Amino acid sequence: MSIFTDTSGRLTALNDFGTDPGSLSADIYIPENFPKNGPLVVVLHGSTQSPESYDLGSGWSKLADEYGMALLFPGQRMINNLLGSFNWFETGDSHRGGGEPLSIHQMIKQVVDDHVIDASRVFVTGMSSGGAMASVMLATYPEVFAGGAIIAGLPYRSANNLMEAMVRMKGIGSPSDDKLHSLVRGASEFDGCWPTISVWHGDSDKTVDSSNADSIVRQWQKLHNVTAKPTREDTVDGFPRKVWCDADGKVVIEEYIIGSMGHGTPISADGDKGLGEEGKYMLEVGISSTRHIADFWGLSK
């Protein structure tokens, strides 16, 4: 069993989870109503954020109380990145079997073992550098995840160094669709059912251009054997949603482009269904990405 110590807020530190080659921290939240064989959501914070601040803003632990799900919050250390960003663009932190991806994989295995998690219901989400690292995890360990959600993030291996990362964040020079596909396909030897993908982005994002959202969708379309054109388009809480369905009619990719929203996670903090708290990169726009992502994954049922 792993060793736990209290930290500030609602989260608890996970201090022992493997060799930790990426030198990351880890926190968890296990609600009192968590059932045996319940689901696990891995939540990756953005630059200049901490697991605690991202949880406060997004409302994930509050939703965990409602739905009875376990949460894992990997955390970046300043010694690894001065902005507290996950190093999604570094060669040593973007491949299976090493660096930050292996650290996160080790955390997941520890939590699954400690808390009798249903290994077929493990999900990952993240915002900004955390969203880009969610892309890394989905590509390098696809067998681990039933679904992923990428908020204000970037496609897997769209950059291989800091200079390229800065350019790609501006929406310049993204790899071709064939290259995007081959990058994910070559990241592991996986040959099973690929994770479903939920993509969220503000159309006024000046930090990570919203063209990256479309690139993420295109990176996963061939893997899910869906066409470029969405199966249907609808409106959710006043915002447009595109969905792509597989041959069986299951939604395997969804995309929300939030009008007039900048860089951050969309939240809706007011009302009975309100979640989270407005703050830096936690943007009150009237739609809760946290709640809708959980619904997309079937966690509200």
Short mmCIF file of N, CA, C and O in Angstrom, two decimals, residues 3 12 24 63 78 87 93 107 116 118 122 130 149 155 163 166 170 179-180 214 234 265 269 283 290 300:
data_model
loop_
_atom_site.label_atom_id
_atom_site.label_comp_id
_atom_site.label_asym_id
_atom_site.label_seq_id
_atom_site.Cartn_x
_atom_site.Cartn_y
_atom_site.Cartn_z
N ILE A 3 1.75 5.36 0.84
CA ILE A 3 1.73 6.16 2.07
C ILE A 3 1.09 7.50 1.76
O ILE A 3 1.41 8.14 0.77
N THR A 12 -5.17 14.74 -1.02
CA THR A 12 -4.24 14.00 -0.17
C THR A 12 -3.05 13.56 -1.00
O THR A 12 -3.22 13.09 -2.13
N LEU A 24 7.68 13.94 -10.62
CA LEU A 24 6.42 14.63 -10.43
C LEU A 24 5.89 14.40 -9.02
O LEU A 24 6.30 13.47 -8.32
N LEU A 63 -17.57 17.31 -7.99
CA LEU A 63 -18.30 16.38 -8.86
C LEU A 63 -18.03 14.93 -8.44
O LEU A 63 -18.92 14.07 -8.54
N MET A 78 8.61 22.81 -9.87
CA MET A 78 9.32 23.95 -10.45
C MET A 78 10.72 23.59 -10.91
O MET A 78 11.26 24.17 -11.84
N ASN A 87 6.08 18.95 -19.40
CA ASN A 87 7.02 19.06 -20.51
C ASN A 87 6.61 18.19 -21.69
O ASN A 87 7.37 17.33 -22.16
N ASP A 93 10.04 13.34 -22.32
CA ASP A 93 8.76 13.38 -21.60
C ASP A 93 7.57 13.21 -22.54
O ASP A 93 6.45 13.61 -22.20
N MET A 107 1.66 6.29 -11.16
CA MET A 107 0.66 6.80 -10.24
C MET A 107 -0.68 6.10 -10.44
O MET A 107 -1.35 5.69 -9.48
N VAL A 116 -9.07 -0.32 -5.56
CA VAL A 116 -9.92 -1.26 -6.31
C VAL A 116 -10.69 -0.51 -7.40
O VAL A 116 -11.92 -0.55 -7.47
N ASP A 118 -11.94 0.19 -11.21
CA ASP A 118 -12.27 -0.53 -12.43
C ASP A 118 -11.29 -0.08 -13.51
O ASP A 118 -11.37 1.04 -14.01
N VAL A 122 -10.82 4.22 -16.62
CA VAL A 122 -9.82 5.21 -16.26
C VAL A 122 -9.80 6.27 -17.37
O VAL A 122 -9.76 5.94 -18.55
N GLY A 130 -1.25 20.85 -19.42
CA GLY A 130 -1.88 19.63 -18.95
C GLY A 130 -2.72 18.96 -20.04
O GLY A 130 -2.81 17.73 -20.11
N ALA A 149 -9.98 14.01 -22.35
CA ALA A 149 -10.51 15.33 -22.65
C ALA A 149 -9.37 16.33 -22.65
O ALA A 149 -8.63 16.42 -21.66
N PRO A 155 -1.97 18.82 -30.17
CA PRO A 155 -1.86 17.42 -30.58
C PRO A 155 -0.57 16.77 -30.06
O PRO A 155 0.41 17.46 -29.75
N MET A 163 11.21 25.74 -28.69
CA MET A 163 11.00 26.68 -29.78
C MET A 163 9.83 26.25 -30.66
O MET A 163 8.96 27.06 -30.99
N MET A 166 6.44 26.83 -28.86
CA MET A 166 5.97 28.22 -28.89
C MET A 166 5.32 28.55 -30.23
O MET A 166 4.30 29.25 -30.30
N LYS A 170 0.98 29.07 -31.34
CA LYS A 170 0.42 30.16 -32.14
C LYS A 170 -0.33 29.66 -33.37
O LYS A 170 -0.85 30.46 -34.16
N LYS A 179 0.78 12.87 -40.91
CA LYS A 179 1.84 12.84 -39.91
C LYS A 179 1.25 12.80 -38.50
O LYS A 179 1.74 12.04 -37.65
N LEU A 180 0.20 13.58 -38.26
CA LEU A 180 -0.45 13.56 -36.95
C LEU A 180 -0.93 12.16 -36.61
O LEU A 180 -0.76 11.68 -35.48
N ASP A 214 -8.73 21.73 -33.76
CA ASP A 214 -9.05 21.01 -34.99
C ASP A 214 -7.96 19.99 -35.33
O ASP A 214 -8.24 18.90 -35.82
N ASP A 234 -24.76 20.08 -32.82
CA ASP A 234 -25.87 20.52 -31.98
C ASP A 234 -25.40 21.65 -31.08
O ASP A 234 -24.28 22.14 -31.20
N THR A 265 -10.02 26.98 -18.83
CA THR A 265 -11.04 25.95 -18.69
C THR A 265 -12.40 26.59 -18.53
O THR A 265 -12.60 27.43 -17.65
N ALA A 269 -20.18 28.22 -12.58
CA ALA A 269 -20.13 28.08 -11.13
C ALA A 269 -21.46 28.35 -10.43
O ALA A 269 -21.61 28.02 -9.25
N LEU A 283 -12.43 30.07 -16.44
CA LEU A 283 -13.22 31.12 -17.07
C LEU A 283 -14.72 30.86 -16.98
O LEU A 283 -15.22 29.84 -17.48
N THR A 290 -16.17 20.49 -16.97
CA THR A 290 -16.02 19.37 -16.04
C THR A 290 -17.26 18.48 -16.04
O THR A 290 -17.18 17.26 -16.20
N SER A 300 -21.93 9.99 -15.02
CA SER A 300 -23.09 10.50 -14.29
C SER A 300 -24.21 9.48 -14.21
O SER A 300 -25.24 9.74 -13.61
#
